[in-house]
PDB file of C-alpha atoms in Angstrom:
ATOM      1  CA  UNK A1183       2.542  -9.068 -32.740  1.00  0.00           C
ATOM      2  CA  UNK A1184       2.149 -11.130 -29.680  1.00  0.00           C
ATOM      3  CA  UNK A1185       3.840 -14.417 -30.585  1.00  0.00           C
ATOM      4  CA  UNK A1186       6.302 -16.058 -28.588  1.00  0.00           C
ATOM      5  CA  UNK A1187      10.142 -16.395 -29.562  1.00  0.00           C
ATOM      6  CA  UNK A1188      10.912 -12.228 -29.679  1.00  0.00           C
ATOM      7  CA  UNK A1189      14.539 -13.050 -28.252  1.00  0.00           C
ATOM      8  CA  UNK A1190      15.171 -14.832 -31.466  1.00  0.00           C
ATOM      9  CA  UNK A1191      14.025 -11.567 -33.478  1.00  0.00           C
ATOM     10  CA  UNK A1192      16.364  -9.471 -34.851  1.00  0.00           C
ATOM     11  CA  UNK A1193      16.836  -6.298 -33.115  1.00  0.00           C
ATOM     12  CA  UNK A1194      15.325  -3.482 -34.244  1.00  0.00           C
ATOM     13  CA  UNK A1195      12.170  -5.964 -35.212  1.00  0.00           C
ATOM     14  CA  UNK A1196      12.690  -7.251 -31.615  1.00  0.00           C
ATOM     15  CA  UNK A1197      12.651  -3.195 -30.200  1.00  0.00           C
ATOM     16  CA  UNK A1198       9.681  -1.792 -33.267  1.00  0.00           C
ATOM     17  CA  UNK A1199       7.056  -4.796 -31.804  1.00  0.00           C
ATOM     18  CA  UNK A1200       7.995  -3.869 -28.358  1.00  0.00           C
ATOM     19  CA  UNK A1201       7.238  -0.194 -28.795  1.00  0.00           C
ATOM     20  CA  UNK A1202       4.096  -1.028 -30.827  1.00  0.00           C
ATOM     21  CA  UNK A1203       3.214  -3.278 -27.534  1.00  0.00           C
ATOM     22  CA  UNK A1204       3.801  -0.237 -25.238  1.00  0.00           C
ATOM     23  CA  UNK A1205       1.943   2.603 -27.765  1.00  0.00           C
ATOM     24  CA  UNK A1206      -1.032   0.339 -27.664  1.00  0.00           C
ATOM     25  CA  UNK A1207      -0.900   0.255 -23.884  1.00  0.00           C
ATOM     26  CA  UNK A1208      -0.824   3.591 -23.332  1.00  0.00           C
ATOM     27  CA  UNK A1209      -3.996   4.424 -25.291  1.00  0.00           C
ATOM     28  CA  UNK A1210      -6.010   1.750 -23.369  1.00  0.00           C
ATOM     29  CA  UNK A1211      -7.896   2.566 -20.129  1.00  0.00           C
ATOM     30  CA  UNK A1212      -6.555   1.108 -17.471  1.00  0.00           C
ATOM     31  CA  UNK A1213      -6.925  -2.743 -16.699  1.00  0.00           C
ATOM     32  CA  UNK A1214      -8.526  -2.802 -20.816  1.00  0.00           C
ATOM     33  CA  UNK A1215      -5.651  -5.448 -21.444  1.00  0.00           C
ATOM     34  CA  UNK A1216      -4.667  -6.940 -18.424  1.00  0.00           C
ATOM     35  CA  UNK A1217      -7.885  -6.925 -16.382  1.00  0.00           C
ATOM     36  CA  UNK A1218      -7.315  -6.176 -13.034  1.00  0.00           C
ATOM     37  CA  UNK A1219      -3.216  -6.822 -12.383  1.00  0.00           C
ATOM     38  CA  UNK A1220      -3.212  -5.046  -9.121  1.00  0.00           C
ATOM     39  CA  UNK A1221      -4.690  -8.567  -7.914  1.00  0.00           C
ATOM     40  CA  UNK A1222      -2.064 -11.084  -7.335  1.00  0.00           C
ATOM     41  CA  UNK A1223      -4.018 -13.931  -8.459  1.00  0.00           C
ATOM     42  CA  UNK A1224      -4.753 -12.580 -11.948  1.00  0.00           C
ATOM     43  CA  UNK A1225      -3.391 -15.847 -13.741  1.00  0.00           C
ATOM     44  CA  UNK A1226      -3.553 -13.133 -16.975  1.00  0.00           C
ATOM     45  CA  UNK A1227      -1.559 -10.872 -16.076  1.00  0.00           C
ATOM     46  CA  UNK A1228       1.213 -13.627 -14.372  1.00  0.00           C
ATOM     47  CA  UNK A1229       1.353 -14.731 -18.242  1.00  0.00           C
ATOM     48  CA  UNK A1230       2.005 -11.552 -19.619  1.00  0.00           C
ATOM     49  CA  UNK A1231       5.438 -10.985 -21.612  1.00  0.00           C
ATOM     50  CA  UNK A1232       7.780  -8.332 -19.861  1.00  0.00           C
ATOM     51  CA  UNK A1233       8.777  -5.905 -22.560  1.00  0.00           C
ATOM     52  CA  UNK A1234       5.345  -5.932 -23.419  1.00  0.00           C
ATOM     53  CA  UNK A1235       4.020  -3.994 -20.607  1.00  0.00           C
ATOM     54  CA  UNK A1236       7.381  -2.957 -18.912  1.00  0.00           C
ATOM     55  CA  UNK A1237       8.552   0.550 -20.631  1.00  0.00           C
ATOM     56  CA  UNK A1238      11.927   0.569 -19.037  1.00  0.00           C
ATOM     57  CA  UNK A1239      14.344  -1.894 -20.864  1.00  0.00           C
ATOM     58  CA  UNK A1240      15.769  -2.860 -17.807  1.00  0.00           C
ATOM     59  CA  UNK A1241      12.331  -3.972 -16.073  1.00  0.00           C
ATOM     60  CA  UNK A1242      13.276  -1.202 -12.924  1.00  0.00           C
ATOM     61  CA  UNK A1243       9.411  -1.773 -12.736  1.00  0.00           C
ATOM     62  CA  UNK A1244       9.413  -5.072 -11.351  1.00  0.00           C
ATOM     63  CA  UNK A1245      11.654  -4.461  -8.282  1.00  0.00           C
ATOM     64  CA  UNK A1246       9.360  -1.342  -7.513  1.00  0.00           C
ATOM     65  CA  UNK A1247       6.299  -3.829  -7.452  1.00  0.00           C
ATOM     66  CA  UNK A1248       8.034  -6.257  -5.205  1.00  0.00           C
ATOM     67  CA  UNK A1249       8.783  -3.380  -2.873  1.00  0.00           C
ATOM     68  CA  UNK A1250       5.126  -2.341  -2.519  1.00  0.00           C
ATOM     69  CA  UNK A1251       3.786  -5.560  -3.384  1.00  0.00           C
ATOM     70  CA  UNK A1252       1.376  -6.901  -6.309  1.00  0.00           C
ATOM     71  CA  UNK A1253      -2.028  -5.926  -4.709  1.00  0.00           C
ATOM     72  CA  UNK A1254      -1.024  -2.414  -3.904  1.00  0.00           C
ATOM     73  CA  UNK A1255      -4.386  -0.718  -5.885  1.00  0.00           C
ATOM     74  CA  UNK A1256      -5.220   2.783  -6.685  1.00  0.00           C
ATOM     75  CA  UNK A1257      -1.615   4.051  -5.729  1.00  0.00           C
ATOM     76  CA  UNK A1258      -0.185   7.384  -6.273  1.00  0.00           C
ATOM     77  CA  UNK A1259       3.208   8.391  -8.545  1.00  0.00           C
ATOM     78  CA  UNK A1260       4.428  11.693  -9.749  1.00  0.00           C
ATOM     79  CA  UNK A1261       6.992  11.193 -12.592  1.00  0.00           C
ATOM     80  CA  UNK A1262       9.835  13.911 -12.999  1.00  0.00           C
ATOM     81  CA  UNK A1263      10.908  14.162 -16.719  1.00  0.00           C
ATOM     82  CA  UNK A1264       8.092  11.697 -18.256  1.00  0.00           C
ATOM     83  CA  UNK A1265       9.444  12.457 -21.841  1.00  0.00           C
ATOM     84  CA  UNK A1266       6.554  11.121 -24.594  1.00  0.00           C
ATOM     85  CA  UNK A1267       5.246   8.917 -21.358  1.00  0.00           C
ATOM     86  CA  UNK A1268       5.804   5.890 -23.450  1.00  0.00           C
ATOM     87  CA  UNK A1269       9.912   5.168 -23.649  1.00  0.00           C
ATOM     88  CA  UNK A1270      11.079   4.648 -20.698  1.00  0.00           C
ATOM     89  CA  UNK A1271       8.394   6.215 -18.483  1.00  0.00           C
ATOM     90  CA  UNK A1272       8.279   3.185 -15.265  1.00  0.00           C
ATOM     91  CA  UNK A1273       4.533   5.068 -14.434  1.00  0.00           C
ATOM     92  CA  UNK A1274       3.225   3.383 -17.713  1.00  0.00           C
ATOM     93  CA  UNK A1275       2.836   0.289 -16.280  1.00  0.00           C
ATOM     94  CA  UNK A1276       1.706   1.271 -12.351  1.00  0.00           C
ATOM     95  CA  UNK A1277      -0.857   3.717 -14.738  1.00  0.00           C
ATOM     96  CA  UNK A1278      -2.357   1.169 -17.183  1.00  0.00           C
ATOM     97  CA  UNK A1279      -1.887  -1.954 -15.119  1.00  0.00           C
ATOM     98  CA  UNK A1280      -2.155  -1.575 -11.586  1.00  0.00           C
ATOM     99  CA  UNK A1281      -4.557   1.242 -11.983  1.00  0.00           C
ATOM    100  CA  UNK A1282      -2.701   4.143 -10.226  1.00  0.00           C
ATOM    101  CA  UNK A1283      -3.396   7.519 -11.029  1.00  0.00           C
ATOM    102  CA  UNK A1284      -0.258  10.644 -10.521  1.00  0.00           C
ATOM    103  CA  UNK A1285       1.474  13.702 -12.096  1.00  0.00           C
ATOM    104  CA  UNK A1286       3.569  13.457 -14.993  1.00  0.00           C
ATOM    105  CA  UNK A1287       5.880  16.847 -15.173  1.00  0.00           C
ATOM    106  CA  UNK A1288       8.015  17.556 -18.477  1.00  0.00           C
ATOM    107  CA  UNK A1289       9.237  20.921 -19.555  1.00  0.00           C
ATOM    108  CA  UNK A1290      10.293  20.034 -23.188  1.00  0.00           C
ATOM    109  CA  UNK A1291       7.865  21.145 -25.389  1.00  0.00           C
ATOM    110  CA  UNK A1292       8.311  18.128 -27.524  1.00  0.00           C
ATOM    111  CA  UNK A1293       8.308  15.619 -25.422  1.00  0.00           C
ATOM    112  CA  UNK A1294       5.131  17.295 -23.783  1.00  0.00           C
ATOM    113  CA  UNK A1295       3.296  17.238 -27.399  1.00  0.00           C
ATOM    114  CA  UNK A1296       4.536  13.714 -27.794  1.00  0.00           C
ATOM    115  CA  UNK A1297       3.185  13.255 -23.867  1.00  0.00           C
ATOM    116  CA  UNK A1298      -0.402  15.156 -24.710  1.00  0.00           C
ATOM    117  CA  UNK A1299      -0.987  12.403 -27.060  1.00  0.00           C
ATOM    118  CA  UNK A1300       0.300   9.194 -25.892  1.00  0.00           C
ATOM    119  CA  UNK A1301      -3.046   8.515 -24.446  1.00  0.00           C
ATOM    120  CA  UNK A1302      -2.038   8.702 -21.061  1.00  0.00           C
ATOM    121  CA  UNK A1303      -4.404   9.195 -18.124  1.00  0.00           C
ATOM    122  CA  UNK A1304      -2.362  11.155 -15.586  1.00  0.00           C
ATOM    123  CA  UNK A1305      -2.436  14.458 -15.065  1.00  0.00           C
ATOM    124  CA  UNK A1306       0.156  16.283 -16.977  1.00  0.00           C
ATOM    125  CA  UNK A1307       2.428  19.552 -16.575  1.00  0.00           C
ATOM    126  CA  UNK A1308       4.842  21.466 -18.816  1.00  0.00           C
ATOM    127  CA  UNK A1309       6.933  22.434 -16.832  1.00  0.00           C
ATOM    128  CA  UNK A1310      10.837  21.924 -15.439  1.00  0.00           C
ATOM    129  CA  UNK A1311      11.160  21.191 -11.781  1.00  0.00           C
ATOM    130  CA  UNK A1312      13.615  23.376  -9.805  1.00  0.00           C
ATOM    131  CA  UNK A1313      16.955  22.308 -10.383  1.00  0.00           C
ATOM    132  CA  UNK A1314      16.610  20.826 -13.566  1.00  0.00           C
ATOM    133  CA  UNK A1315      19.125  22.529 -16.241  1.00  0.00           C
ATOM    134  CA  UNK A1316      17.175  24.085 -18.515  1.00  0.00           C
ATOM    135  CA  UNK A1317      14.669  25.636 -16.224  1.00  0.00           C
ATOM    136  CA  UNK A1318      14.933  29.392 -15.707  1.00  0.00           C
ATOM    137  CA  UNK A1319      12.129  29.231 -13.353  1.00  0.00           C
ATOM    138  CA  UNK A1320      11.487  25.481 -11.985  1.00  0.00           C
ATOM    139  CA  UNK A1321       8.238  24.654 -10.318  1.00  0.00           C
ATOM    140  CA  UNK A1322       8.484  23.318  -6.660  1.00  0.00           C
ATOM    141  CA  UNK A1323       6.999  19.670  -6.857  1.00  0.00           C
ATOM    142  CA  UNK A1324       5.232  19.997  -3.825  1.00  0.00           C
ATOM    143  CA  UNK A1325       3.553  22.868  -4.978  1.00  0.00           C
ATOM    144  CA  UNK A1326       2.868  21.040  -8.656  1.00  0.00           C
ATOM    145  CA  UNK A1327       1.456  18.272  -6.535  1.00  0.00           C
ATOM    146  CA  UNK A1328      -0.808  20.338  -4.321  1.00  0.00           C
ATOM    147  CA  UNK A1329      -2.519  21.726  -7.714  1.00  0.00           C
ATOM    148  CA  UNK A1330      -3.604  17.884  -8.301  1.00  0.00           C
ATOM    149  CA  UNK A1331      -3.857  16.351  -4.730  1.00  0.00           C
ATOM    150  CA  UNK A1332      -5.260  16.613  -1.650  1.00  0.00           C
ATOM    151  CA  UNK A1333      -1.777  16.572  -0.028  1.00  0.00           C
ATOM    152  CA  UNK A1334      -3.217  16.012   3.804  1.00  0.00           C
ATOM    153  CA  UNK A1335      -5.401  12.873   2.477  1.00  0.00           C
ATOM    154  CA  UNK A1336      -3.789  10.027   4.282  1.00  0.00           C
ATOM    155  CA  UNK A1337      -5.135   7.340   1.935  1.00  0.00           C
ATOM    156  CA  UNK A1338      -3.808   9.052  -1.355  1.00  0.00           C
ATOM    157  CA  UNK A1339      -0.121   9.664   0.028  1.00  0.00           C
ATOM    158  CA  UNK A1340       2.082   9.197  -2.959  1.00  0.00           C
ATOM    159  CA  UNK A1341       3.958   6.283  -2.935  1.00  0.00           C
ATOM    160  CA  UNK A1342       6.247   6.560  -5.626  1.00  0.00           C
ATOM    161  CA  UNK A1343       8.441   9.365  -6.903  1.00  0.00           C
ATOM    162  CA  UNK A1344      10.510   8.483 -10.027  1.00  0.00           C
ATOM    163  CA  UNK A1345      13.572  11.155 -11.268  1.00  0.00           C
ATOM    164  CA  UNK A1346      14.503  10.318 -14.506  1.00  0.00           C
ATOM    165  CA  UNK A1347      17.235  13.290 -14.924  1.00  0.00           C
ATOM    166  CA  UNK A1348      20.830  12.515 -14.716  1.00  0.00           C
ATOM    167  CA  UNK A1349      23.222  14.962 -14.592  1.00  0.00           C
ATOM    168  CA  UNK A1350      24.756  17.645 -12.291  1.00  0.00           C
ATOM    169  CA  UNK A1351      20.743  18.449 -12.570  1.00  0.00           C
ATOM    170  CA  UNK A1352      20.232  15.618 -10.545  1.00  0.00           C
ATOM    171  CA  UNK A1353      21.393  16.645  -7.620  1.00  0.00           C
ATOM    172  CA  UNK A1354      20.115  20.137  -7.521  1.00  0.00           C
ATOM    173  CA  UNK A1355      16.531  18.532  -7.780  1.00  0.00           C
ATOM    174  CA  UNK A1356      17.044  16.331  -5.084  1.00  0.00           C
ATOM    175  CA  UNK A1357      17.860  19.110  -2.633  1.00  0.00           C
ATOM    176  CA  UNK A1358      15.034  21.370  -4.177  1.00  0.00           C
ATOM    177  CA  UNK A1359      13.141  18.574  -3.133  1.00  0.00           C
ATOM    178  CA  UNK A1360      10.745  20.040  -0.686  1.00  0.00           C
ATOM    179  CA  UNK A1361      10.626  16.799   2.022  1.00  0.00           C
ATOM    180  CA  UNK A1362       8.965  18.638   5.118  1.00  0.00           C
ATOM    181  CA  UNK A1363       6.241  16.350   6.448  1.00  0.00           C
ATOM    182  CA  UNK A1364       2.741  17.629   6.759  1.00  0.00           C
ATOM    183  CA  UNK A1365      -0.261  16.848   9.256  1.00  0.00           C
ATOM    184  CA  UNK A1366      -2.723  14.041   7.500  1.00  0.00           C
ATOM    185  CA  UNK A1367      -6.171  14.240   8.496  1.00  0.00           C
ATOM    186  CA  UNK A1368      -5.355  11.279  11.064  1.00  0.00           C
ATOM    187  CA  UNK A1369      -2.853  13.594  12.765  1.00  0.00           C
ATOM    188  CA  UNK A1370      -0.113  11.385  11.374  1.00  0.00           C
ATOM    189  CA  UNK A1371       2.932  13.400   9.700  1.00  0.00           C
ATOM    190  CA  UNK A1372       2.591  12.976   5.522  1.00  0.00           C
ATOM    191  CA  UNK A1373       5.203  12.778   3.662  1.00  0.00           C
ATOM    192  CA  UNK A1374       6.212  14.039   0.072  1.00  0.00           C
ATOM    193  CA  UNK A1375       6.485  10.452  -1.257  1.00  0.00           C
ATOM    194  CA  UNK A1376       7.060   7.162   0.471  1.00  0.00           C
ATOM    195  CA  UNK A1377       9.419   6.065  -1.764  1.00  0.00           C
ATOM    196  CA  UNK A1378      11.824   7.317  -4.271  1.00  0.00           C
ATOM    197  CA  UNK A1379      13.269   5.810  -7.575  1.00  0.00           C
ATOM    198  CA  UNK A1380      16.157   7.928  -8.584  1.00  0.00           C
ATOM    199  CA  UNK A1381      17.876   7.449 -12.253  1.00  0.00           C
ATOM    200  CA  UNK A1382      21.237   5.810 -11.244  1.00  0.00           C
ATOM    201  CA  UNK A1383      24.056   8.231 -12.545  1.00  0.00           C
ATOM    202  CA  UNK A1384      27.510   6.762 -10.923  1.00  0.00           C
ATOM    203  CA  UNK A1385      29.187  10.409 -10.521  1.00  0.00           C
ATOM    204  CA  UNK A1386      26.716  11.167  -9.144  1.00  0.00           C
ATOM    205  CA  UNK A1387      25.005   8.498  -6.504  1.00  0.00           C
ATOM    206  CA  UNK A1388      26.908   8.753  -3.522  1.00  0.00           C
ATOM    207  CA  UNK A1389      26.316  12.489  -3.226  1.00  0.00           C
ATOM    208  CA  UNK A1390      22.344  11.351  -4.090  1.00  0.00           C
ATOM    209  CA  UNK A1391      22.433   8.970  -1.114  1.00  0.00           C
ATOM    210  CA  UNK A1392      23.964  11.390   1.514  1.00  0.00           C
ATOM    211  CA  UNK A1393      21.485  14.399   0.568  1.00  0.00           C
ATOM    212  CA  UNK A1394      18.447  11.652   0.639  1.00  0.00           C
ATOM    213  CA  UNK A1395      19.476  10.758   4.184  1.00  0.00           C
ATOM    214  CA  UNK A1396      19.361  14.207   5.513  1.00  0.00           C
ATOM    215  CA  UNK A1397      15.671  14.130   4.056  1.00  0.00           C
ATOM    216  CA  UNK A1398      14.927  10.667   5.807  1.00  0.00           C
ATOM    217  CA  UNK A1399      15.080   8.666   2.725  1.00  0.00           C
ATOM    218  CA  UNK A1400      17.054   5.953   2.920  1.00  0.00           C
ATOM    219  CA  UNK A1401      18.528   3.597  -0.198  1.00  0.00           C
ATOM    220  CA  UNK A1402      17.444   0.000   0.040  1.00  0.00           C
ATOM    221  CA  UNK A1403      20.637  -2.411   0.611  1.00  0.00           C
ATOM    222  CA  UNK A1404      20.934  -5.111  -2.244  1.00  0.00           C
ATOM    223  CA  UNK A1405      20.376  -7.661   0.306  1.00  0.00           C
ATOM    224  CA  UNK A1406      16.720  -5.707   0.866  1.00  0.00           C
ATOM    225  CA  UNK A1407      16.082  -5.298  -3.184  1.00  0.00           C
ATOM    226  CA  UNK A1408      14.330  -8.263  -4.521  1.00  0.00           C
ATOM    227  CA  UNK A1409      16.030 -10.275  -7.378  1.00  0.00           C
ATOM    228  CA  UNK A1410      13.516 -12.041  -9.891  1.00  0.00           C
ATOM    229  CA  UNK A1411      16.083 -13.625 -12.153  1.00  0.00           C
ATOM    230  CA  UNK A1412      18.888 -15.718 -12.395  1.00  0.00           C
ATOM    231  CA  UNK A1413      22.334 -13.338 -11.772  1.00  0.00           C
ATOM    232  CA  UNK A1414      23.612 -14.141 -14.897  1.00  0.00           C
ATOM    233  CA  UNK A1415      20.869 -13.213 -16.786  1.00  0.00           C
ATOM    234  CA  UNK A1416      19.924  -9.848 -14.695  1.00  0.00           C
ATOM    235  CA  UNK A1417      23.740  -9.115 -15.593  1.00  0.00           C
ATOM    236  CA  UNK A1418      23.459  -9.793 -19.154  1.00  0.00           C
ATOM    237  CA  UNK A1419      20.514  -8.039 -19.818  1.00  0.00           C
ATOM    238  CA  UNK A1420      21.482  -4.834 -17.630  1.00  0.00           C
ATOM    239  CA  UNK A1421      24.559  -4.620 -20.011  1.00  0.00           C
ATOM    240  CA  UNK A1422      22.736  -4.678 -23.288  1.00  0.00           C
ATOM    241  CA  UNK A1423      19.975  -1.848 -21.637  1.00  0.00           C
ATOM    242  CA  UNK A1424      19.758   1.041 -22.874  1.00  0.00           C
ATOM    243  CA  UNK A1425      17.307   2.052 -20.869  1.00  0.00           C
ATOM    244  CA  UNK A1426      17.684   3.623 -17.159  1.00  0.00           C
ATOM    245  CA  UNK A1427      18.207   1.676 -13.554  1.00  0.00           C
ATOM    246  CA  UNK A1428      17.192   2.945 -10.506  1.00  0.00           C
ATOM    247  CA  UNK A1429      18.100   3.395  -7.025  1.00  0.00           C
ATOM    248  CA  UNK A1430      15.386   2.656  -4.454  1.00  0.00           C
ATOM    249  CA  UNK A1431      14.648   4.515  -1.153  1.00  0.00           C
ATOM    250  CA  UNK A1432      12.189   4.377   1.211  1.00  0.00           C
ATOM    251  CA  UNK A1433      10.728   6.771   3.801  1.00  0.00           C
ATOM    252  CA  UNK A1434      12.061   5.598   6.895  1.00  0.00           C
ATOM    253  CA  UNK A1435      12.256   8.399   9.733  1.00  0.00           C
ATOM    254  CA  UNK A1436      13.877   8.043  12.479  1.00  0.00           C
ATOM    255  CA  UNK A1437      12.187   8.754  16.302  1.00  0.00           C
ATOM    256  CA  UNK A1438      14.783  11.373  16.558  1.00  0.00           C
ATOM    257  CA  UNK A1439      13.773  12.822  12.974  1.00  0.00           C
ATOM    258  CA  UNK A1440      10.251  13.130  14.064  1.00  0.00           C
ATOM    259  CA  UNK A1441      11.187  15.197  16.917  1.00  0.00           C
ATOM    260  CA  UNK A1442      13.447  17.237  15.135  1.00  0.00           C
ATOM    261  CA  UNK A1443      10.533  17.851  12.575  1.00  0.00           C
ATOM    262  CA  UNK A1444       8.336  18.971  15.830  1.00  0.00           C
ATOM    263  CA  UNK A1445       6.189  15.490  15.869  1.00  0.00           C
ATOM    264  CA  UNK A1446       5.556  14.527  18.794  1.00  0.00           C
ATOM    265  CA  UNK A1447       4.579  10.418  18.118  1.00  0.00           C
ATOM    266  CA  UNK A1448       3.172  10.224  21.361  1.00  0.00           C
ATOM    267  CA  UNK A1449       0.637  13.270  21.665  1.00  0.00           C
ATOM    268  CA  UNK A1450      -0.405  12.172  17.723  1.00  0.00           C
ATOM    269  CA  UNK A1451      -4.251  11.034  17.659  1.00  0.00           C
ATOM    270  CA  UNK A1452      -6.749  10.685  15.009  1.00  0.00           C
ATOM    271  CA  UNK A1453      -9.794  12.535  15.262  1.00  0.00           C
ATOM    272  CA  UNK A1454     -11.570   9.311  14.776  1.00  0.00           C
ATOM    273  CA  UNK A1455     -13.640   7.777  17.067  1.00  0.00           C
ATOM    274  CA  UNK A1456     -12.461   5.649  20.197  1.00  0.00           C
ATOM    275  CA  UNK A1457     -12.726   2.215  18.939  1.00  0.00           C
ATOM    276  CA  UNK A1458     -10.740   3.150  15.749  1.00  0.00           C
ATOM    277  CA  UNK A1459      -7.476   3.792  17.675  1.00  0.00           C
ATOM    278  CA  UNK A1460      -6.285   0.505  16.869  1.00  0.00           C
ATOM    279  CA  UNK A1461      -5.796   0.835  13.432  1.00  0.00           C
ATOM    280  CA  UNK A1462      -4.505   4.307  13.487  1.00  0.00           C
ATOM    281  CA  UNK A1463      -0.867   4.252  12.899  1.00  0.00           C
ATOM    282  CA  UNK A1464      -0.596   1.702  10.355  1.00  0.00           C
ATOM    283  CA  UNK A1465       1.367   2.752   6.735  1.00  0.00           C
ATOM    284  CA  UNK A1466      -0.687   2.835   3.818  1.00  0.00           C
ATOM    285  CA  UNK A1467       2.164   0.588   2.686  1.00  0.00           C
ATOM    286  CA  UNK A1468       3.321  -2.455   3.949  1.00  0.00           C
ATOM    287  CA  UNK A1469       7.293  -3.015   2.265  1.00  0.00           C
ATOM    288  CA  UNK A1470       8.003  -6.156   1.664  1.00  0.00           C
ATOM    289  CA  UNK A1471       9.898  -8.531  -0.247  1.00  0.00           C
ATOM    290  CA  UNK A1472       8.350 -10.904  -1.754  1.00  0.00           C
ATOM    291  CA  UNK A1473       9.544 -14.949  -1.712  1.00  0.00           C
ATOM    292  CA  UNK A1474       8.532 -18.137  -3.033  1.00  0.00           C
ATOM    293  CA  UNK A1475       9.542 -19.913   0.466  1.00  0.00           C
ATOM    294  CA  UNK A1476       7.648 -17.847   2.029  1.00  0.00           C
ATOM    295  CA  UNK A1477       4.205 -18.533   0.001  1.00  0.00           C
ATOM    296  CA  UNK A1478       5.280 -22.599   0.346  1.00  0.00           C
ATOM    297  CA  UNK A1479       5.652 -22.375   3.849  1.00  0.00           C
ATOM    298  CA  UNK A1480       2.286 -20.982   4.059  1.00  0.00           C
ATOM    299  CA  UNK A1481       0.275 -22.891   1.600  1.00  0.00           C
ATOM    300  CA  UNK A1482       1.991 -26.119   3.937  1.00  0.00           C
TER     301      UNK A1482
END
């Protein structure tokens, strides 16, 4: 099952070991296979095969790890439309092999069954988000989230919100989106996620991007997104993918956005102790991209 050689497998051989791969990941506990891939030096988990521990076909996770970097630990996510949480869920892998814990919501009753059992760890929810199209009644995410987090704990701010629907649903869920910050316990303004993957639908992404930017999230350039392969192999496999692609952004607000959300940046302390001011302030995310040059240059 784990030989080498599967682009030389037919197809559907090629696409029955690779779900096989993912089905047994999901029923592991996290790190059972990997050991502990949230370290960068894991020489394992550098050896391990892509479509054996990436659910989306077009690898979407591996530009999301470059973005918050391979030692990011004990992160946060809160999936929107997680289907069975195997095919194409992007959480599988941040779950099983970085160790990250989060909020899977799905309102189909099948795919939640499917969902109940994949062996997943995350907390779960049947239920449609507002916006979506077949919800009567969607649930506010923010609200959803609150049941499962403490929402004002700086260290557990989510860091990644994925929506997988596509659609004219789309974009109603991204303005149900409730993006108000909140006081953390340092004083510091919380925000709903720091970063968003949205499902790239083309009719829809320029309206995506302009309602994001009212909400201070802001789409990462393709000269900020990190490429990991060769452009004419990126391009050849994102043509035979079935699978989704997503559009990055980050949580990036502006001075002026703080003050027109009442945060006043320089009145903001912690109620921490005097010789912890120095700290305060930093994200619980440093973005970055990564580059070989850059690990040369300091290993010279």
């Amino acid at each position: 099952l784990y030989g080498e050689g599967q682009d030389s497998l037919p197809h559907e051989l090629a696409e029955t070991r690779r779900r096989a791969s993912l089905e047994k990941l999901a029923i592991l506990p996290p790190f059972a296979l990997t050991g502990k891939c949230c370290d960068s030096v894991n020489p394992h988990c550098k050896g391990l095969e892509s479509s054996e521990i990436f659910a989306s076909d077009t690898f979407s996770e591996r530009e999301i790890i470059k973005v918050v970097g391979e030692d990011q630990c004990e992160g946060t996510f809160v999936e929107i439309g997680g289907g069975d949480g195997i095919s194409d869920s992007i959480t599988l892998y941040f779950e099983k092999i970085m160790g990250w814990s989060g909020l899977i919501l799905e309102g189909d009753i099948n795919k939640f069954e499917a969902l109940k059992h994949s062996g997943r760890r995350a907390n779960i929810s049947h239920a449609y988000v507002a916006g979506s199209k077949d919800a009567v009644n969607g649930v506010d995410v923010r609200k959803e989230m609150e049941k499962h987090f403490d929402m004002s704990d700086d260290a557990k701010t989510c860091q990644l919100m994925v929506v997988n629907e596509i659609g004219p649903a789309q974009i109603e869920i991204v303005k149900a989106l409730n993006t108000t910050m909140t006081p953390g316990s340092s004083g510091m303004p919380v925000p709903l996620s720091s970063m968003l993957a949205i499902a790239v639908d083309d009719a829809n992404r320029a309206q995506i991007k302009t309602l994001l930017e009212t909400k201070a999230y802001h789409l990462m350039s393709s000269e900020e997104t990190p490429v990991s392969e060769s452009h004419d192999r990126l391009a050849s496999r994102l043509q035979n993918a079935k699978g989704r692609t997503y559009d990055i952004f980050l949580w990036m607000p502006t001075s002026e956005e703080f003050q027109a959300a009442g945060v006043d940046m320089g009145q903001t302390e912690p109620p921490h102790e005097h010789d912890e001011k120095e700290s305060f302030g930093k994200p619980e995310i440093e973005y970055h991209v990564s580059d070989d040059a850059d690990e040369d240059e300091e290993d010279s």
